[in-house]
XYZ file of C-alpha atoms in Angstrom:
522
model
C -33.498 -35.763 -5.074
C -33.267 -34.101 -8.152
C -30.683 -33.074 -10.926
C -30.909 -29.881 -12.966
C -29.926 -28.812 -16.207
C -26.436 -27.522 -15.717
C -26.032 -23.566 -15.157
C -23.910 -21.264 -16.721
C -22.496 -20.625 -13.188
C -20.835 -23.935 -11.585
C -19.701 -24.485 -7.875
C -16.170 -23.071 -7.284
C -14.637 -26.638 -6.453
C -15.915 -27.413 -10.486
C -15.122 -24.480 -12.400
C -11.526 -23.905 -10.709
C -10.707 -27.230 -12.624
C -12.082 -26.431 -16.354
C -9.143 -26.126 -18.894
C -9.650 -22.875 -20.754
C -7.637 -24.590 -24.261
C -9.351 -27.918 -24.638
C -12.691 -27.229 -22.870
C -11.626 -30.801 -21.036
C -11.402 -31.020 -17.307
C -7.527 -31.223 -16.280
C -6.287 -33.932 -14.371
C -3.667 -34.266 -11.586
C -0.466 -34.361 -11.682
C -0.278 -37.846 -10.331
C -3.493 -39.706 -10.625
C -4.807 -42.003 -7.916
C -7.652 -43.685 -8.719
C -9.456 -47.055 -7.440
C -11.166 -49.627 -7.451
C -13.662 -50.951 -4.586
C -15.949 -53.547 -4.907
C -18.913 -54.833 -2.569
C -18.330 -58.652 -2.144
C -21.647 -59.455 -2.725
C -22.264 -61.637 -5.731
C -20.261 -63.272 -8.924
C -18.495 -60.686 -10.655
C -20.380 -59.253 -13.579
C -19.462 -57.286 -16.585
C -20.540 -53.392 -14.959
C -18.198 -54.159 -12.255
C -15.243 -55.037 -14.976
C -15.756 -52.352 -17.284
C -15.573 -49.654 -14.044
C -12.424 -52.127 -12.786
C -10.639 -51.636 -16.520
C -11.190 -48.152 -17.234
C -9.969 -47.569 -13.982
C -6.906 -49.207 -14.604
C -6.290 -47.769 -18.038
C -6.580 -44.481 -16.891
C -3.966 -45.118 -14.663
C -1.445 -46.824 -16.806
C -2.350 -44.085 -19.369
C -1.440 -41.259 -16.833
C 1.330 -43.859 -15.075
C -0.954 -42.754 -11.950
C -1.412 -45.088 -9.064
C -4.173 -47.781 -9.341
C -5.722 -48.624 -5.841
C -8.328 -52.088 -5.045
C -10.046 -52.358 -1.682
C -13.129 -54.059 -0.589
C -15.800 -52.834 0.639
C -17.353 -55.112 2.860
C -19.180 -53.807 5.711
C -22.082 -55.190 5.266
C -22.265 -58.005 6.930
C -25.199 -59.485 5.743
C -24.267 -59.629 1.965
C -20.851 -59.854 2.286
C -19.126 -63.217 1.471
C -15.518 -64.785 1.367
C -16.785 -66.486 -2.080
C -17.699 -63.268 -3.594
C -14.472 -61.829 -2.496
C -12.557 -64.468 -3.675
C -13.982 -64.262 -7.120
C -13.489 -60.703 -7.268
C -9.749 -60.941 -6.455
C -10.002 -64.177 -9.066
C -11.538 -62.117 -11.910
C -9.254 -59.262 -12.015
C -6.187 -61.697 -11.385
C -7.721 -63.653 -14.633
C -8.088 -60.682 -17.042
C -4.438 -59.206 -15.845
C -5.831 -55.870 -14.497
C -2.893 -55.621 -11.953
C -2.971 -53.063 -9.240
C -0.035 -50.909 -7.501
C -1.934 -50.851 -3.737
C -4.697 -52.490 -2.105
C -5.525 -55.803 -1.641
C -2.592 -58.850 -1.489
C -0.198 -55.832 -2.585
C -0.220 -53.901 0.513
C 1.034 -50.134 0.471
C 0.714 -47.167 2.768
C -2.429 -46.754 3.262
C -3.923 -50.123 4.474
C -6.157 -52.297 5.733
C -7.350 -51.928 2.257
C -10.851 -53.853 3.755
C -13.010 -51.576 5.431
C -13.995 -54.391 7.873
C -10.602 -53.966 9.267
C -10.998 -50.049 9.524
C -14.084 -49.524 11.654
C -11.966 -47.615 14.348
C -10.964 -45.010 11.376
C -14.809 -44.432 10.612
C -15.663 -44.134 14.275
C -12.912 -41.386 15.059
C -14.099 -39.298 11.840
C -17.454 -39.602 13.060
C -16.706 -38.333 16.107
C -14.881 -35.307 14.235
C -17.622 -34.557 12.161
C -19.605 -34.780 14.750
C -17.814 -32.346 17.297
C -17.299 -29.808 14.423
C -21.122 -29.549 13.992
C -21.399 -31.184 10.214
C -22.611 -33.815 11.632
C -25.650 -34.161 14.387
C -27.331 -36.418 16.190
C -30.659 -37.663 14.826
C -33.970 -39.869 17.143
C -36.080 -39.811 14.502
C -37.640 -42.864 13.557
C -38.145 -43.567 9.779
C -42.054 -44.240 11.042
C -41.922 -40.670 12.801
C -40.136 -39.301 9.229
C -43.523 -40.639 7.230
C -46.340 -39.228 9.850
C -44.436 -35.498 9.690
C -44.840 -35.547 5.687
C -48.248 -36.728 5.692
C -49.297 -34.605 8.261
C -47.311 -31.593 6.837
C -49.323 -33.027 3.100
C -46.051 -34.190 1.349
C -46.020 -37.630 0.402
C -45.088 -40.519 2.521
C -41.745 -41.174 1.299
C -41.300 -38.185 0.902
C -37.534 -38.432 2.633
C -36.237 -36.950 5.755
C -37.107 -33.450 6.395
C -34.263 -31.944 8.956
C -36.579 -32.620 12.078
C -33.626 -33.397 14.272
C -31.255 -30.010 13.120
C -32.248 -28.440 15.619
C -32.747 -30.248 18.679
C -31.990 -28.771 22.064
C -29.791 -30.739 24.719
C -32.875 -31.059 26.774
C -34.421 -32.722 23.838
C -31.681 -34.857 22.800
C -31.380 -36.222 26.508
C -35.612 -36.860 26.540
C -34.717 -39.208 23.701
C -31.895 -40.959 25.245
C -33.953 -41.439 28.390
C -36.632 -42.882 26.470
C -33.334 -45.443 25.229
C -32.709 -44.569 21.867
C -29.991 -44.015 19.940
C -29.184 -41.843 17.409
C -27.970 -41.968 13.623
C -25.530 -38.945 12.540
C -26.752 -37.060 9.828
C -24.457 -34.807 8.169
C -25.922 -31.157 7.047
C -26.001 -30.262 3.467
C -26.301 -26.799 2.667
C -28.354 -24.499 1.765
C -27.177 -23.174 -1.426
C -26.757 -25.557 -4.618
C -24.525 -28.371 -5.147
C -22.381 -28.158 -8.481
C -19.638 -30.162 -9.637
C -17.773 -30.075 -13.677
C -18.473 -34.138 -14.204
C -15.170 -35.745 -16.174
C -17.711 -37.111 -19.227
C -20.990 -35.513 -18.589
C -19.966 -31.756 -17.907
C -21.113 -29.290 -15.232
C -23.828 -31.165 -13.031
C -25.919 -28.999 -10.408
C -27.940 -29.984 -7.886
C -30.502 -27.991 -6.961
C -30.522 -26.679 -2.701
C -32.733 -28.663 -1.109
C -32.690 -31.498 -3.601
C -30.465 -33.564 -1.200
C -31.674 -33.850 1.744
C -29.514 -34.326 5.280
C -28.128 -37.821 5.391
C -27.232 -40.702 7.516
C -23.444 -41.806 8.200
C -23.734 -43.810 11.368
C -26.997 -45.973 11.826
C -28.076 -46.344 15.274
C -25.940 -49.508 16.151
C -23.185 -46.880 15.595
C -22.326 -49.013 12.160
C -20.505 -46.791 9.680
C -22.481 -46.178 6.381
C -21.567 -46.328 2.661
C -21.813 -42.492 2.709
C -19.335 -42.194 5.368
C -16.599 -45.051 4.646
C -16.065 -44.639 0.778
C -15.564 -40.695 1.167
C -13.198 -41.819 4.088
C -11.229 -43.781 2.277
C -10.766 -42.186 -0.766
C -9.415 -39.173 1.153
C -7.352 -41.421 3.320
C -5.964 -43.121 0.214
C -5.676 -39.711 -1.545
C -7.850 -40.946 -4.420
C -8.023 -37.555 -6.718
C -10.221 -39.021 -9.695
C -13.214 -40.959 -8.657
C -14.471 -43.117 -11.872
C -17.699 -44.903 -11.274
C -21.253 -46.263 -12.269
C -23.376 -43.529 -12.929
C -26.141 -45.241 -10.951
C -23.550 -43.263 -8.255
C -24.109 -39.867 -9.156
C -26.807 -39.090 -7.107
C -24.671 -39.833 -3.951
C -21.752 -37.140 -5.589
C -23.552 -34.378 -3.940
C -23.188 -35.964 -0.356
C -19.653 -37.240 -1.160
C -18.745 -33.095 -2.485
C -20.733 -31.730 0.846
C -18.338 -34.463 3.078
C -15.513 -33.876 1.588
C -15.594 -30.003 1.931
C -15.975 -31.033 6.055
C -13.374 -33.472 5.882
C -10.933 -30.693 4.097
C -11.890 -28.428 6.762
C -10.601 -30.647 9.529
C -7.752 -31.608 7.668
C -8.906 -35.321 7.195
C -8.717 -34.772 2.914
C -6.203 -32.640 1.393
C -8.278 -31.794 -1.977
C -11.965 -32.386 -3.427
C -11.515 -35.352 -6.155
C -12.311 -35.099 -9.683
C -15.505 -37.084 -10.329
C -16.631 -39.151 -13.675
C -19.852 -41.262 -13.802
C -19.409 -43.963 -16.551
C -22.672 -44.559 -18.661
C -25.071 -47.849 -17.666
C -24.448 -50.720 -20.056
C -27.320 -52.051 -21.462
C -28.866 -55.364 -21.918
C -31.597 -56.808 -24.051
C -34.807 -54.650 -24.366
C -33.275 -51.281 -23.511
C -33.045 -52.377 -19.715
C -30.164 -51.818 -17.437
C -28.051 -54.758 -17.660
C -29.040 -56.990 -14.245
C -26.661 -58.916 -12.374
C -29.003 -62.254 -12.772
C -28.746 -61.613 -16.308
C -26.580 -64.638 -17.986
C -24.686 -61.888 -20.401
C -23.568 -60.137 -17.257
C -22.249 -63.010 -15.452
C -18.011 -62.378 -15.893
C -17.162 -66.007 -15.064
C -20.312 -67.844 -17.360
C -17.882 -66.051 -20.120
C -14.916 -67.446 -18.890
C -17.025 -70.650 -19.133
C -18.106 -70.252 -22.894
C -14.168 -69.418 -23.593
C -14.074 -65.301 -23.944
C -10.211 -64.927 -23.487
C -9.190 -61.605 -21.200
C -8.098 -59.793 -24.207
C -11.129 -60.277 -26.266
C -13.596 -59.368 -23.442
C -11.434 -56.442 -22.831
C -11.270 -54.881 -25.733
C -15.036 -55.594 -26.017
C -15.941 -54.109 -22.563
C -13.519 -50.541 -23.282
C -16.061 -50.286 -26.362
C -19.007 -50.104 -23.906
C -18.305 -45.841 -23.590
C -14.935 -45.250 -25.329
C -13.491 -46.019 -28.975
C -9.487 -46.163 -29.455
C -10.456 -44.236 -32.630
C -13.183 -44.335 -36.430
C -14.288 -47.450 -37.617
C -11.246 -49.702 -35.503
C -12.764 -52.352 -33.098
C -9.898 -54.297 -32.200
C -7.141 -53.277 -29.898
C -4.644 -54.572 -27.583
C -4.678 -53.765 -23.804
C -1.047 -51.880 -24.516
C -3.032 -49.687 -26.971
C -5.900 -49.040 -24.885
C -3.179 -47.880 -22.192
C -1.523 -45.776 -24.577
C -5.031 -44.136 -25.916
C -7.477 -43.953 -23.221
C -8.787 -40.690 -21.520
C -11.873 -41.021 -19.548
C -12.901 -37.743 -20.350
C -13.551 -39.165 -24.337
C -16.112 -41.520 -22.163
C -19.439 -41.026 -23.755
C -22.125 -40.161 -21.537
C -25.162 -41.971 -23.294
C -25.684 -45.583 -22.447
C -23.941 -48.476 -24.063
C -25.438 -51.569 -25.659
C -23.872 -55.065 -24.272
C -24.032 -56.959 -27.768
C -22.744 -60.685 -26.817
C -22.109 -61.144 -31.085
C -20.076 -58.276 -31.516
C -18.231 -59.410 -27.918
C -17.873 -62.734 -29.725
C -16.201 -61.355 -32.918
C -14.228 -59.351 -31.116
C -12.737 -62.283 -28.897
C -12.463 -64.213 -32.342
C -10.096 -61.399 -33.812
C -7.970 -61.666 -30.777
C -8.117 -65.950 -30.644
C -6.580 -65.219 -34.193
C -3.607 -63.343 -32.937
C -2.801 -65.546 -30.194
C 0.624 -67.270 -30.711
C -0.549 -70.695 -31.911
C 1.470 -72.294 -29.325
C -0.164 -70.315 -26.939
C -3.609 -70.986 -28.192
C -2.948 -74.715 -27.462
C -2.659 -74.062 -24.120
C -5.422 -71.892 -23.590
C -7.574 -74.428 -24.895
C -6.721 -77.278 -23.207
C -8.863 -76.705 -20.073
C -11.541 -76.199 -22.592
C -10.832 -79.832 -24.107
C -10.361 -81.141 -20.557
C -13.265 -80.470 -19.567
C -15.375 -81.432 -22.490
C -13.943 -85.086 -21.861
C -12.076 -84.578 -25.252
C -8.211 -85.088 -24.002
C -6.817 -86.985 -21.059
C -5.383 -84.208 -19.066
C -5.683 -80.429 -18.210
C -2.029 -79.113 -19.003
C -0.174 -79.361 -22.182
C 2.784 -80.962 -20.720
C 0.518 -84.217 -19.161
C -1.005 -84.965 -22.588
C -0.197 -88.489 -24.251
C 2.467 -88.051 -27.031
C 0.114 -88.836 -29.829
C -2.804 -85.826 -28.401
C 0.258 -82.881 -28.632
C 1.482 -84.300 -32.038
C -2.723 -84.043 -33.217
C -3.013 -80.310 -31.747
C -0.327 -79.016 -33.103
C -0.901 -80.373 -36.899
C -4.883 -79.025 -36.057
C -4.073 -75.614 -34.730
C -3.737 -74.174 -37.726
C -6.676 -75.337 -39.131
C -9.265 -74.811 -36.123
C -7.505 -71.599 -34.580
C -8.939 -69.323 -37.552
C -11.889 -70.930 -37.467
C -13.447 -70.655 -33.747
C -14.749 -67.139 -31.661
C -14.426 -69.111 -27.867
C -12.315 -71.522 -27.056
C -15.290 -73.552 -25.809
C -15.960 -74.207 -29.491
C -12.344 -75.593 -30.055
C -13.745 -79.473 -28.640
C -16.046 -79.655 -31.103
C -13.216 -78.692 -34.049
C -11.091 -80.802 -32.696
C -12.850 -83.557 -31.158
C -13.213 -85.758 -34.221
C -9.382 -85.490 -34.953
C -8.527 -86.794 -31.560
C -11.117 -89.520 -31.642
C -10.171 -93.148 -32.905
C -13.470 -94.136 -32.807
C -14.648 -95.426 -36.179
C -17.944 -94.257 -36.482
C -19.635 -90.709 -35.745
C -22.980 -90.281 -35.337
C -23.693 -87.358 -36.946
C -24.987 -83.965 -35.074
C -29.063 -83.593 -36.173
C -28.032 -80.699 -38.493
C -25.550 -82.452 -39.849
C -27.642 -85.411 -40.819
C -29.762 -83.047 -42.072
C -27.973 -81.600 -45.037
C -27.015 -85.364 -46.339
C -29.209 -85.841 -49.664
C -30.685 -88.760 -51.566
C -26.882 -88.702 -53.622
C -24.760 -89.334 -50.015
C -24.647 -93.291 -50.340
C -23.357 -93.255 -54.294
C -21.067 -90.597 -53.036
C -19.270 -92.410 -50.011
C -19.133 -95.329 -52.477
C -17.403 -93.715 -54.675
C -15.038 -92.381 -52.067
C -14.052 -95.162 -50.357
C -13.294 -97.289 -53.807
C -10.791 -94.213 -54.853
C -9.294 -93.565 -51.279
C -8.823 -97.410 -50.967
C -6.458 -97.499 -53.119
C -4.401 -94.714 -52.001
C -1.039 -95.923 -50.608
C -0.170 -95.116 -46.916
C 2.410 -92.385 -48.263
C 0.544 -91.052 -50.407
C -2.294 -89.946 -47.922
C -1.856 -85.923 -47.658
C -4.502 -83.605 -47.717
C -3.676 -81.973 -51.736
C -3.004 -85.388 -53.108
C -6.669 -86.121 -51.298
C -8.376 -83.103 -52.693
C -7.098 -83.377 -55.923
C -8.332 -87.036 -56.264
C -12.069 -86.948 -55.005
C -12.043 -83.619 -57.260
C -11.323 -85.458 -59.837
C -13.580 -88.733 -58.855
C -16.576 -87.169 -57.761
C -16.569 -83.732 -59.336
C -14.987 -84.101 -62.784
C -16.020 -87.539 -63.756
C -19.230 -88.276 -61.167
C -20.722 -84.615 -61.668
C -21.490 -83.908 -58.174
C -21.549 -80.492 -56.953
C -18.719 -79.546 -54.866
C -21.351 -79.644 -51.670
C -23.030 -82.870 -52.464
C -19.877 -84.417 -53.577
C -17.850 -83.304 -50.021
C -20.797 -82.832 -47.869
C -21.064 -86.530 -46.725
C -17.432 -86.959 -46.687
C -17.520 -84.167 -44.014
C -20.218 -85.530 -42.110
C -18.609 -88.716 -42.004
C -15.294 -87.744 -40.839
C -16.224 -85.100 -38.274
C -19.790 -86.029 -37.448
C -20.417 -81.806 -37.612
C -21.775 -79.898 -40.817
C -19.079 -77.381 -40.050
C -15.621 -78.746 -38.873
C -11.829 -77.941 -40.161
C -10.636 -78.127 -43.478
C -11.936 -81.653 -44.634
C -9.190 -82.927 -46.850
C -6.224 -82.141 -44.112
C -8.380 -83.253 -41.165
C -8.281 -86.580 -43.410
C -4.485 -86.604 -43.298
C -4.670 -85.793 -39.686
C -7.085 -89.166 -38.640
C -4.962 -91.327 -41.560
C -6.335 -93.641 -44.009
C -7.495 -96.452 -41.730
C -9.994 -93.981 -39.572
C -11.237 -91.952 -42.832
C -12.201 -95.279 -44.038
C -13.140 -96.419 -41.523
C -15.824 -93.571 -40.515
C -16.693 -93.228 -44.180
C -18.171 -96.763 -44.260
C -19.801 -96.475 -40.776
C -21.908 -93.774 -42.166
C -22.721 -95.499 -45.209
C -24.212 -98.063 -43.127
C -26.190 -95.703 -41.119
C -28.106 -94.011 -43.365
């Protein structure tokens, strides 16, 4: 199968679409796109980027956003995987108009539930003569290209077009049964590609191709085309590990026009592969591609978002950060780039740190909650079931972590000192590390002047301005060996929130407290 550099000259069903002002494909009137998934695994980033640009080129064009599954093979398939998948898109509020849970007029949206629809357009196809019966084996396929000196694998070569009834019965008496292959032509295959332009395949390139196996099971080849004529999907968006199958889907879809089964060719764009480390194809067993391990680490649906519409398209020069309304309002799929993108988990990280810092801080709280649940850090999983004296902590730290953390999986270690009434913290190794030969004179010092701070008087200026004073001004530490093992006493982390109101926060008794428990653990 192979794809040529794009003629001058495309295929009528492409160059019938090409707007003559913008040099840009045109779109329908009423976009219907969708989205269909094989349950087969734990959703992973490839699958949400095609899911969200999808979407946003439907809310963009206020077209129609369609999810099925596709889950006909029986093998692979699982109820986990399509549980997840409906869990994931539920999760990052990509919300769909048809399909699955929703309903709508074109249903079952599984194709396990439509096998009767594939077999009567098989039968169609098959009747009409774009489709025909083929016997041979793949083992018969490989001695005809050896003998005929092509290579082994070299791919079907038409054997069965033109079979007589005589020999087609000689078969079945022998007890086989046949695959349908459909017949692709013999003049090349062209199509004007959303993001990639005019795309030819040459004739020949593609050879004839199964949509029934044996076992009379339906084929990927014959239920996706199906459906999306069925469903009236006009703009396919997809993987562009996909476009070699376009050619089959364009040659089907001319026979299902014909009898009336499709009422128009769809528009086609092939999104570009996202990358991982080392220039390869991003894997499904890779850990960055793994959509719920970044749910895990605390990427927040708008931050992984906004990351993932980067991976092809940009809202605009030099701006990063956008909200899903925005990406709505700006997306076109045909500003997709074609060349691959890069999955960069830091910039993904900054990106979902910009967006923790917009979050309501109310709303932040509750995000991270589960986070601190689960890290053992506060005694329930909902806002509302915390103790009185955890909410009053979380709201006073909020301000002072929220700015300062990219997941919310980082937030239990910001806040997990403040909630703590233990007295002592041992400190994390790099933490320890960074405490110098000065550390005991300077917690000394600190807990004579803080001792005699009165219980009113214990706020986080009135706290700053006195160890400033004690151990800067008149003990002539450096600010970093003069608040460096103050920090490491109260938090137990080299980096933690702001030291002098996280004081405040744990009161005098706990800084104390802590401050003497490291002294006697150096």
């Amino acid at each position: 199968m192979t794809q040529e550099t794009p003629q001058q000259d495309s295929a009528a069903t492409a160059a019938d679409n090409t707007s003559d002002h913008s040099g840009k494909v045109d779109l329908p009137a009423k976009v219907r796109v969708r989205f269909c998934p094989s349950p087969t695994g734990t959703p992973h980033v490839g699958m949400v980027r095609t899911a969200l640009f999808n979407w946003a080129e439907a809310r963009h064009t206020k077209g129609t956003f369609v999810f099925r599954i596709e889950d006909t093979d029986a093998a692979r398939d699982s109820q986990e995987s399509y549980e997840q998948i409906i869990e994931a898109l539920r999760w990052l509020g990509l919300d769909w108009d048809e399909g699955i849970e929703v309903g709508g007029p074109d249903g079952p949206y599984r194709q396990s539930e439509r096998t009767q629809i594939y077999k009567d357009v098989a039968a169609k196809l098959l009747e009409a003569g774009y489709a025909y019966e083929s016997y041979s084996t793949s083992e018969e396929i490989e001695a005809r290209n050896l003998a005929a000196g092509r290579p082994k694998a070299f791919g079907y070569d038409g054997y069965d077009r033109t079979l007589s009834e005589e020999q087609k019965q000689a078969f079945r008496d022998e007890g086989r049964k046949p695959a349908l292959r459909i017949r692709m032509p013999e003049d090349d295959v062209a199509f004007d590609d959303l993001i990639r332009g005019e795309i030819v395949f040459k004739a020949g390139s593609v050879p004839d191709y199964v949509i029934v196996r044996p076992n009379g099971d339906p084929l990927y080849t014959l239920t996706n085309p199906v459906d999306d004529a069925l469903m009236r999907i006009n703009v396919v968006l997809r993987g562009e590990d996909l476009l070699s199958s376009t050619p089959r889907q364009i040659v089907l879809y001319r026979a299902l026009i014909e009898l009336g089964v499709a009422k128009e060719m769809p528009l086609f764009g092939h999104m570009p592969y996202v990358m991982g480390e080392g220039k390869k194809k991003l894997s499904k067993r890779d850990p960055e591609s793994n959509l719920f391990l970044h749910r895990e680490n605390g990427f927040i649906p708008e931050g992984l978002l906004n990351y993932l519409a980067l991976l092809g398209w940009s809202i605009g020069p030099d701006r990063d950060v956008f909200s899903m309304q925005e990406l709505a309002e700006h997306f076109d799929i045909r500003d997709v780039k074609a060349n691959p993108a890069h999955f960069d988990i830091d910039k993904a990280i900054a990106i979902n740190a910009e967006h923790i810092r917009l979050l309501d801080p109310a709303d932040f709280l509750r995000r991270s909650i589960a986070y601190l649940h689960r890290d053992g850090t506060v005694s329930a999983p909902t806002w509302d079931d915390l103790t009185e004296r955890e909410r009053t902590i979380l709201e006073a730290a909020a301000p002072l972590i929220q700015p300062r953390v990219r997941l919310l999986g980082e937030v239990s270690g910001m806040a997990g000192s403040l909630l703590s009434t233990a007295e002592y913290i041992e400190p994390e190794p790099d933490a320890r590390k960074q405490l110098k030969a000065t550390a005991a004179e300077v917690l000394e010092k600190a807990i004579a002047a803080l001792d005699e701070v009165p219980e009113d008087e214990w706020h986080g200026d009135s706290l700053h301005e006195l160890l400033s004073k004690v151990l800067v001004e008149d003990g002539g530490y450096k600010p970093r060996l003069a608040f460096g093992p103050i920090r490491v006493a109260v938090s137990g982390r080299r980096v933690s929130p702001p030291l002098f109101e996280s004081m405040e926060i744990i009161g005098k008794a706990v800084t104390l407290a802590r401050l003497r428990g490291l002294q006697n653990n150096l």
